[in-house]
Amino acid sequence: MVYNVSSIQNSNQMRKKQSENVIKINLSGKRKYVHPNGTLYDGMFKNGKLNGFGTIFYPTKTLEEGYFENNCLNGTGRITNIQMSFEGQFKNGSLIE
């Protein structure tokens, strides 16, 4: 599937804004966390930040899965929503490959 670059950039901006507010408490290890806005994170935490393999389910029906570092996808990951799905290599939450 070919993706519209502006759609991917808009999706990245939305996800970054949401993920900035996902964790406000100091969790470590494998956990499930539900944010008051309805976002669910199931995966690894380190010092209150998403770190390691995990999955985020946003209320917007967007799913983000892969390896996280400092609350952002870093490494192999996949983002899926009602309109599109893409996977590849991410750096600081942005698709690079």
Short mmCIF file of the N, C-alpha and C atoms (twelve columns), coordinates in Angstrom:
data_MODEL
# 
_entry.id   MODEL 
# 
loop_
_atom_site.group_PDB 
_atom_site.id 
_atom_site.type_symbol 
_atom_site.label_atom_id 
_atom_site.label_alt_id 
_atom_site.label_comp_id 
_atom_site.label_asym_id 
_atom_site.label_seq_id 
_atom_site.Cartn_x 
_atom_site.Cartn_y 
_atom_site.Cartn_z 
_atom_site.pdbx_PDB_model_num 
ATOM 1   N N  . MET A 1  0.837   -1.179 0.000  1 
ATOM 2   C CA . MET A 1  0.000   0.000  0.000  1 
ATOM 3   C C  . MET A 1  0.882   1.241  0.000  1 
ATOM 4   N N  . VAL A 2  0.491   2.255  -0.738 1 
ATOM 5   C CA . VAL A 2  1.214   3.523  -0.794 1 
ATOM 6   C C  . VAL A 2  0.521   4.500  0.143  1 
ATOM 7   N N  . TYR A 3  1.298   5.204  0.928  1 
ATOM 8   C CA . TYR A 3  0.739   6.115  1.920  1 
ATOM 9   C C  . TYR A 3  1.009   7.554  1.536  1 
ATOM 10  N N  . ASN A 4  0.041   8.370  1.777  1 
ATOM 11  C CA . ASN A 4  0.161   9.792  1.574  1 
ATOM 12  C C  . ASN A 4  1.032   10.355 2.694  1 
ATOM 13  N N  . VAL A 5  2.121   11.013 2.329  1 
ATOM 14  C CA . VAL A 5  3.068   11.520 3.323  1 
ATOM 15  C C  . VAL A 5  2.386   12.478 4.299  1 
ATOM 16  N N  . SER A 6  1.504   13.329 3.814  1 
ATOM 17  C CA . SER A 6  0.849   14.274 4.725  1 
ATOM 18  C C  . SER A 6  -0.054  13.542 5.713  1 
ATOM 19  N N  . SER A 7  -0.687  12.432 5.290  1 
ATOM 20  C CA . SER A 7  -1.506  11.649 6.210  1 
ATOM 21  C C  . SER A 7  -0.647  11.049 7.309  1 
ATOM 22  N N  . ILE A 8  0.528   10.544 6.932  1 
ATOM 23  C CA . ILE A 8  1.438   9.968  7.921  1 
ATOM 24  C C  . ILE A 8  1.931   11.048 8.867  1 
ATOM 25  N N  . GLN A 9  2.275   12.220 8.349  1 
ATOM 26  C CA . GLN A 9  2.750   13.298 9.209  1 
ATOM 27  C C  . GLN A 9  1.660   13.755 10.165 1 
ATOM 28  N N  . ASN A 10 0.419   13.882 9.675  1 
ATOM 29  C CA . ASN A 10 -0.683  14.271 10.552 1 
ATOM 30  C C  . ASN A 10 -0.910  13.224 11.626 1 
ATOM 31  N N  . SER A 11 -0.831  11.955 11.244 1 
ATOM 32  C CA . SER A 11 -0.992  10.878 12.214 1 
ATOM 33  C C  . SER A 11 0.116   10.932 13.255 1 
ATOM 34  N N  . ASN A 12 1.366   11.172 12.813 1 
ATOM 35  C CA . ASN A 12 2.494   11.275 13.743 1 
ATOM 36  C C  . ASN A 12 2.284   12.416 14.732 1 
ATOM 37  N N  . GLN A 13 1.830   13.567 14.253 1 
ATOM 38  C CA . GLN A 13 1.600   14.703 15.134 1 
ATOM 39  C C  . GLN A 13 0.523   14.387 16.159 1 
ATOM 40  N N  . MET A 14 -0.562  13.717 15.726 1 
ATOM 41  C CA . MET A 14 -1.640  13.352 16.638 1 
ATOM 42  C C  . MET A 14 -1.129  12.387 17.693 1 
ATOM 43  N N  . ARG A 15 -0.367  11.357 17.268 1 
ATOM 44  C CA . ARG A 15 0.126   10.366 18.202 1 
ATOM 45  C C  . ARG A 15 1.102   10.975 19.188 1 
ATOM 46  N N  . LYS A 16 1.995   11.834 18.717 1 
ATOM 47  C CA . LYS A 16 2.961   12.460 19.627 1 
ATOM 48  C C  . LYS A 16 2.242   13.290 20.683 1 
ATOM 49  N N  . LYS A 17 1.238   14.053 20.271 1 
ATOM 50  C CA . LYS A 17 0.487   14.867 21.225 1 
ATOM 51  C C  . LYS A 17 -0.190  13.974 22.261 1 
ATOM 52  N N  . GLN A 18 -0.788  12.860 21.811 1 
ATOM 53  C CA . GLN A 18 -1.448  11.961 22.745 1 
ATOM 54  C C  . GLN A 18 -0.436  11.270 23.641 1 
ATOM 55  N N  . SER A 19 0.686   10.794 23.070 1 
ATOM 56  C CA . SER A 19 1.642   10.035 23.875 1 
ATOM 57  C C  . SER A 19 2.373   10.908 24.886 1 
ATOM 58  N N  . GLU A 20 2.465   12.207 24.637 1 
ATOM 59  C CA . GLU A 20 3.093   13.100 25.610 1 
ATOM 60  C C  . GLU A 20 2.338   13.090 26.935 1 
ATOM 61  N N  . ASN A 21 1.041   12.810 26.866 1 
ATOM 62  C CA . ASN A 21 0.208   12.848 28.063 1 
ATOM 63  C C  . ASN A 21 -0.167  11.475 28.584 1 
ATOM 64  N N  . VAL A 22 0.408   10.411 28.033 1 
ATOM 65  C CA . VAL A 22 -0.009  9.064  28.428 1 
ATOM 66  C C  . VAL A 22 0.381   8.758  29.868 1 
ATOM 67  N N  . ILE A 23 1.619   8.990  30.240 1 
ATOM 68  C CA . ILE A 23 2.084   8.563  31.557 1 
ATOM 69  C C  . ILE A 23 2.521   9.772  32.379 1 
ATOM 70  N N  . LYS A 24 1.889   9.919  33.520 1 
ATOM 71  C CA . LYS A 24 2.263   11.000 34.428 1 
ATOM 72  C C  . LYS A 24 2.654   10.445 35.796 1 
ATOM 73  N N  . ILE A 25 2.734   9.102  35.912 1 
ATOM 74  C CA . ILE A 25 3.098   8.491  37.182 1 
ATOM 75  C C  . ILE A 25 4.334   7.618  36.981 1 
ATOM 76  N N  . ASN A 26 5.031   7.298  38.049 1 
ATOM 77  C CA . ASN A 26 6.288   6.586  37.970 1 
ATOM 78  C C  . ASN A 26 6.067   5.075  38.016 1 
ATOM 79  N N  . LEU A 27 5.927   4.452  36.838 1 
ATOM 80  C CA . LEU A 27 5.772   3.010  36.722 1 
ATOM 81  C C  . LEU A 27 7.040   2.411  36.141 1 
ATOM 82  N N  . SER A 28 7.344   1.172  36.504 1 
ATOM 83  C CA . SER A 28 8.450   0.433  35.899 1 
ATOM 84  C C  . SER A 28 8.032   -1.025 35.771 1 
ATOM 85  N N  . GLY A 29 8.567   -1.695 34.742 1 
ATOM 86  C CA . GLY A 29 8.246   -3.098 34.495 1 
ATOM 87  C C  . GLY A 29 7.064   -3.247 33.557 1 
ATOM 88  N N  . LYS A 30 6.602   -4.478 33.390 1 
ATOM 89  C CA . LYS A 30 5.463   -4.748 32.505 1 
ATOM 90  C C  . LYS A 30 4.171   -4.378 33.226 1 
ATOM 91  N N  . ARG A 31 3.391   -3.521 32.603 1 
ATOM 92  C CA . ARG A 31 2.163   -3.017 33.217 1 
ATOM 93  C C  . ARG A 31 1.103   -2.752 32.156 1 
ATOM 94  N N  . LYS A 32 -0.138  -2.623 32.632 1 
ATOM 95  C CA . LYS A 32 -1.234  -2.081 31.842 1 
ATOM 96  C C  . LYS A 32 -1.618  -0.774 32.509 1 
ATOM 97  N N  . TYR A 33 -1.790  0.256  31.709 1 
ATOM 98  C CA . TYR A 33 -2.138  1.564  32.245 1 
ATOM 99  C C  . TYR A 33 -3.246  2.166  31.383 1 
ATOM 100 N N  . VAL A 34 -4.298  2.655  32.030 1 
ATOM 101 C CA . VAL A 34 -5.371  3.346  31.321 1 
ATOM 102 C C  . VAL A 34 -5.339  4.813  31.741 1 
ATOM 103 N N  . HIS A 35 -5.111  5.690  30.778 1 
ATOM 104 C CA . HIS A 35 -5.094  7.124  31.021 1 
ATOM 105 C C  . HIS A 35 -6.535  7.618  31.149 1 
ATOM 106 N N  . PRO A 36 -6.786  8.680  31.903 1 
ATOM 107 C CA . PRO A 36 -8.150  9.216  32.021 1 
ATOM 108 C C  . PRO A 36 -8.804  9.555  30.675 1 
ATOM 109 N N  . ASN A 37 -8.003  9.817  29.628 1 
ATOM 110 C CA . ASN A 37 -8.586  10.124 28.314 1 
ATOM 111 C C  . ASN A 37 -9.010  8.866  27.558 1 
ATOM 112 N N  . GLY A 38 -8.812  7.677  28.168 1 
ATOM 113 C CA . GLY A 38 -9.223  6.432  27.548 1 
ATOM 114 C C  . GLY A 38 -8.118  5.680  26.835 1 
ATOM 115 N N  . THR A 39 -6.944  6.277  26.731 1 
ATOM 116 C CA . THR A 39 -5.815  5.599  26.094 1 
ATOM 117 C C  . THR A 39 -5.337  4.465  26.983 1 
ATOM 118 N N  . LEU A 40 -5.124  3.279  26.376 1 
ATOM 119 C CA . LEU A 40 -4.635  2.111  27.104 1 
ATOM 120 C C  . LEU A 40 -3.248  1.754  26.601 1 
ATOM 121 N N  . TYR A 41 -2.315  1.582  27.523 1 
ATOM 122 C CA . TYR A 41 -0.978  1.118  27.179 1 
ATOM 123 C C  . TYR A 41 -0.747  -0.197 27.888 1 
ATOM 124 N N  . ASP A 42 -0.306  -1.188 27.133 1 
ATOM 125 C CA . ASP A 42 0.006   -2.505 27.674 1 
ATOM 126 C C  . ASP A 42 1.431   -2.828 27.253 1 
ATOM 127 N N  . GLY A 43 2.353   -2.809 28.197 1 
ATOM 128 C CA . GLY A 43 3.735   -3.088 27.846 1 
ATOM 129 C C  . GLY A 43 4.712   -2.674 28.930 1 
ATOM 130 N N  . MET A 44 5.918   -2.401 28.510 1 
ATOM 131 C CA . MET A 44 7.016   -2.105 29.426 1 
ATOM 132 C C  . MET A 44 7.138   -0.612 29.715 1 
ATOM 133 N N  . PHE A 45 7.399   -0.326 30.980 1 
ATOM 134 C CA . PHE A 45 7.637   1.027  31.455 1 
ATOM 135 C C  . PHE A 45 9.017   1.097  32.096 1 
ATOM 136 N N  . LYS A 46 9.603   2.268  32.058 1 
ATOM 137 C CA . LYS A 46 10.836  2.533  32.791 1 
ATOM 138 C C  . LYS A 46 10.753  3.964  33.291 1 
ATOM 139 N N  . ASN A 47 10.770  4.127  34.608 1 
ATOM 140 C CA . ASN A 47 10.691  5.450  35.240 1 
ATOM 141 C C  . ASN A 47 9.506   6.266  34.735 1 
ATOM 142 N N  . GLY A 48 8.351   5.615  34.579 1 
ATOM 143 C CA . GLY A 48 7.140   6.313  34.177 1 
ATOM 144 C C  . GLY A 48 7.001   6.573  32.697 1 
ATOM 145 N N  . LYS A 49 7.942   6.102  31.890 1 
ATOM 146 C CA . LYS A 49 7.878   6.309  30.445 1 
ATOM 147 C C  . LYS A 49 7.751   4.969  29.737 1 
ATOM 148 N N  . LEU A 50 7.128   4.997  28.565 1 
ATOM 149 C CA . LEU A 50 7.000   3.802  27.754 1 
ATOM 150 C C  . LEU A 50 8.383   3.431  27.241 1 
ATOM 151 N N  . ASN A 51 8.871   2.259  27.625 1 
ATOM 152 C CA . ASN A 51 10.194  1.789  27.211 1 
ATOM 153 C C  . ASN A 51 10.145  0.279  27.056 1 
ATOM 154 N N  . GLY A 52 10.488  -0.220 25.863 1 
ATOM 155 C CA . GLY A 52 10.422  -1.644 25.571 1 
ATOM 156 C C  . GLY A 52 9.220   -1.939 24.693 1 
ATOM 157 N N  . PHE A 53 8.908   -3.219 24.519 1 
ATOM 158 C CA . PHE A 53 7.811   -3.599 23.644 1 
ATOM 159 C C  . PHE A 53 6.478   -3.293 24.298 1 
ATOM 160 N N  . GLY A 54 5.551   -2.753 23.500 1 
ATOM 161 C CA . GLY A 54 4.226   -2.463 24.030 1 
ATOM 162 C C  . GLY A 54 3.238   -2.118 22.945 1 
ATOM 163 N N  . THR A 55 2.003   -1.933 23.375 1 
ATOM 164 C CA . THR A 55 0.906   -1.578 22.479 1 
ATOM 165 C C  . THR A 55 0.109   -0.449 23.115 1 
ATOM 166 N N  . ILE A 56 -0.207  0.563  22.312 1 
ATOM 167 C CA . ILE A 56 -1.071  1.658  22.751 1 
ATOM 168 C C  . ILE A 56 -2.361  1.581  21.947 1 
ATOM 169 N N  . PHE A 57 -3.488  1.634  22.650 1 
ATOM 170 C CA . PHE A 57 -4.801  1.688  22.020 1 
ATOM 171 C C  . PHE A 57 -5.380  3.060  22.340 1 
ATOM 172 N N  . TYR A 58 -5.518  3.919  21.329 1 
ATOM 173 C CA . TYR A 58 -6.068  5.257  21.526 1 
ATOM 174 C C  . TYR A 58 -7.584  5.237  21.354 1 
ATOM 175 N N  . PRO A 59 -8.312  6.139  22.026 1 
ATOM 176 C CA . PRO A 59 -9.765  6.218  21.856 1 
ATOM 177 C C  . PRO A 59 -10.178 6.510  20.403 1 
ATOM 178 N N  . THR A 60 -9.270  7.035  19.615 1 
ATOM 179 C CA . THR A 60 -9.541  7.344  18.202 1 
ATOM 180 C C  . THR A 60 -9.498  6.089  17.336 1 
ATOM 181 N N  . LYS A 61 -9.365  4.923  17.973 1 
ATOM 182 C CA . LYS A 61 -9.265  3.621  17.302 1 
ATOM 183 C C  . LYS A 61 -7.951  3.460  16.544 1 
ATOM 184 N N  . THR A 62 -6.931  4.148  17.004 1 
ATOM 185 C CA . THR A 62 -5.579  3.975  16.471 1 
ATOM 186 C C  . THR A 62 -4.826  3.029  17.393 1 
ATOM 187 N N  . LEU A 63 -4.115  2.092  16.800 1 
ATOM 188 C CA . LEU A 63 -3.296  1.140  17.540 1 
ATOM 189 C C  . LEU A 63 -1.841  1.393  17.149 1 
ATOM 190 N N  . GLU A 64 -0.995  1.446  18.134 1 
ATOM 191 C CA . GLU A 64 0.436   1.671  17.935 1 
ATOM 192 C C  . GLU A 64 1.164   0.543  18.653 1 
ATOM 193 N N  . GLU A 65 1.966   -0.223 17.929 1 
ATOM 194 C CA . GLU A 65 2.600   -1.396 18.515 1 
ATOM 195 C C  . GLU A 65 4.055   -1.475 18.082 1 
ATOM 196 N N  . GLY A 66 4.926   -1.827 19.020 1 
ATOM 197 C CA . GLY A 66 6.331   -1.977 18.692 1 
ATOM 198 C C  . GLY A 66 7.215   -1.678 19.886 1 
ATOM 199 N N  . TYR A 67 8.406   -1.228 19.585 1 
ATOM 200 C CA . TYR A 67 9.388   -0.911 20.622 1 
ATOM 201 C C  . TYR A 67 9.378   0.586  20.893 1 
ATOM 202 N N  . PHE A 68 9.230   0.914  22.163 1 
ATOM 203 C CA . PHE A 68 9.150   2.309  22.589 1 
ATOM 204 C C  . PHE A 68 10.397  2.698  23.366 1 
ATOM 205 N N  . GLU A 69 10.737  3.960  23.258 1 
ATOM 206 C CA . GLU A 69 11.798  4.550  24.069 1 
ATOM 207 C C  . GLU A 69 11.373  5.978  24.363 1 
ATOM 208 N N  . ASN A 70 11.332  6.342  25.641 1 
ATOM 209 C CA . ASN A 70 10.915  7.691  26.058 1 
ATOM 210 C C  . ASN A 70 9.564   8.091  25.467 1 
ATOM 211 N N  . ASN A 71 8.584   7.182  25.551 1 
ATOM 212 C CA . ASN A 71 7.201   7.422  25.117 1 
ATOM 213 C C  . ASN A 71 6.996   7.463  23.604 1 
ATOM 214 N N  . CYS A 72 8.011   7.158  22.805 1 
ATOM 215 C CA . CYS A 72 7.877   7.196  21.349 1 
ATOM 216 C C  . CYS A 72 8.297   5.863  20.747 1 
ATOM 217 N N  . LEU A 73 7.675   5.520  19.609 1 
ATOM 218 C CA . LEU A 73 8.141   4.343  18.875 1 
ATOM 219 C C  . LEU A 73 9.567   4.578  18.421 1 
ATOM 220 N N  . ASN A 74 10.419  3.609  18.674 1 
ATOM 221 C CA . ASN A 74 11.815  3.638  18.235 1 
ATOM 222 C C  . ASN A 74 12.181  2.222  17.847 1 
ATOM 223 N N  . GLY A 75 12.542  2.016  16.579 1 
ATOM 224 C CA . GLY A 75 12.821  0.682  16.078 1 
ATOM 225 C C  . GLY A 75 11.626  0.172  15.292 1 
ATOM 226 N N  . THR A 76 11.459  -1.133 15.275 1 
ATOM 227 C CA . THR A 76 10.385  -1.752 14.507 1 
ATOM 228 C C  . THR A 76 9.039   -1.468 15.154 1 
ATOM 229 N N  . GLY A 77 8.073   -1.039 14.338 1 
ATOM 230 C CA . GLY A 77 6.752   -0.743 14.868 1 
ATOM 231 C C  . GLY A 77 5.684   -0.740 13.805 1 
ATOM 232 N N  . ARG A 78 4.441   -0.610 14.274 1 
ATOM 233 C CA . ARG A 78 3.290   -0.594 13.374 1 
ATOM 234 C C  . ARG A 78 2.247   0.349  13.944 1 
ATOM 235 N N  . ILE A 79 1.615   1.113  13.060 1 
ATOM 236 C CA . ILE A 79 0.513   1.997  13.428 1 
ATOM 237 C C  . ILE A 79 -0.667  1.643  12.535 1 
ATOM 238 N N  . THR A 80 -1.809  1.418  13.156 1 
ATOM 239 C CA . THR A 80 -3.008  1.038  12.414 1 
ATOM 240 C C  . THR A 80 -4.171  1.876  12.910 1 
ATOM 241 N N  . ASN A 81 -4.977  2.385  11.960 1 
ATOM 242 C CA . ASN A 81 -6.239  3.024  12.328 1 
ATOM 243 C C  . ASN A 81 -7.273  2.650  11.280 1 
ATOM 244 N N  . ILE A 82 -8.435  3.242  11.344 1 
ATOM 245 C CA . ILE A 82 -9.519  2.881  10.439 1 
ATOM 246 C C  . ILE A 82 -9.146  3.143  8.981  1 
ATOM 247 N N  . GLN A 83 -8.372  4.168  8.708  1 
ATOM 248 C CA . GLN A 83 -8.069  4.581  7.338  1 
ATOM 249 C C  . GLN A 83 -6.816  3.947  6.754  1 
ATOM 250 N N  . MET A 84 -5.838  3.593  7.592  1 
ATOM 251 C CA . MET A 84 -4.573  3.105  7.049  1 
ATOM 252 C C  . MET A 84 -3.820  2.271  8.066  1 
ATOM 253 N N  . SER A 85 -2.819  1.586  7.556  1 
ATOM 254 C CA . SER A 85 -1.929  0.815  8.411  1 
ATOM 255 C C  . SER A 85 -0.543  0.898  7.800  1 
ATOM 256 N N  . PHE A 86 0.451   1.146  8.625  1 
ATOM 257 C CA . PHE A 86 1.809   1.149  8.110  1 
ATOM 258 C C  . PHE A 86 2.751   0.624  9.163  1 
ATOM 259 N N  . GLU A 87 3.802   -0.013 8.693  1 
ATOM 260 C CA . GLU A 87 4.809   -0.540 9.607  1 
ATOM 261 C C  . GLU A 87 6.177   -0.319 9.013  1 
ATOM 262 N N  . GLY A 88 7.162   -0.321 9.888  1 
ATOM 263 C CA . GLY A 88 8.524   -0.090 9.459  1 
ATOM 264 C C  . GLY A 88 9.390   0.301  10.631 1 
ATOM 265 N N  . GLN A 89 10.418  1.061  10.327 1 
ATOM 266 C CA . GLN A 89 11.344  1.529  11.350 1 
ATOM 267 C C  . GLN A 89 10.973  2.949  11.757 1 
ATOM 268 N N  . PHE A 90 10.964  3.166  13.066 1 
ATOM 269 C CA . PHE A 90 10.590  4.468  13.620 1 
ATOM 270 C C  . PHE A 90 11.769  5.049  14.406 1 
ATOM 271 N N  . LYS A 91 11.818  6.371  14.421 1 
ATOM 272 C CA . LYS A 91 12.778  7.081  15.255 1 
ATOM 273 C C  . LYS A 91 12.018  8.242  15.888 1 
ATOM 274 N N  . ASN A 92 12.015  8.277  17.222 1 
ATOM 275 C CA . ASN A 92 11.309  9.315  17.976 1 
ATOM 276 C C  . ASN A 92 9.856   9.470  17.532 1 
ATOM 277 N N  . GLY A 93 9.197   8.346  17.237 1 
ATOM 278 C CA . GLY A 93 7.790   8.366  16.880 1 
ATOM 279 C C  . GLY A 93 7.478   8.617  15.414 1 
ATOM 280 N N  . SER A 94 8.500   8.874  14.592 1 
ATOM 281 C CA . SER A 94 8.283   9.116  13.175 1 
ATOM 282 C C  . SER A 94 8.763   7.954  12.334 1 
ATOM 283 N N  . LEU A 95 7.989   7.612  11.306 1 
ATOM 284 C CA . LEU A 95 8.349   6.537  10.398 1 
ATOM 285 C C  . LEU A 95 9.524   6.984  9.533  1 
ATOM 286 N N  . ILE A 96 10.606  6.210  9.549  1 
ATOM 287 C CA . ILE A 96 11.778  6.581  8.746  1 
ATOM 288 C C  . ILE A 96 12.001  5.608  7.600  1 
ATOM 289 N N  . GLU A 97 11.489  4.394  7.691  1 
ATOM 290 C CA . GLU A 97 11.636  3.401  6.602  1 
ATOM 291 C C  . GLU A 97 10.372  2.625  6.456  1 
# 
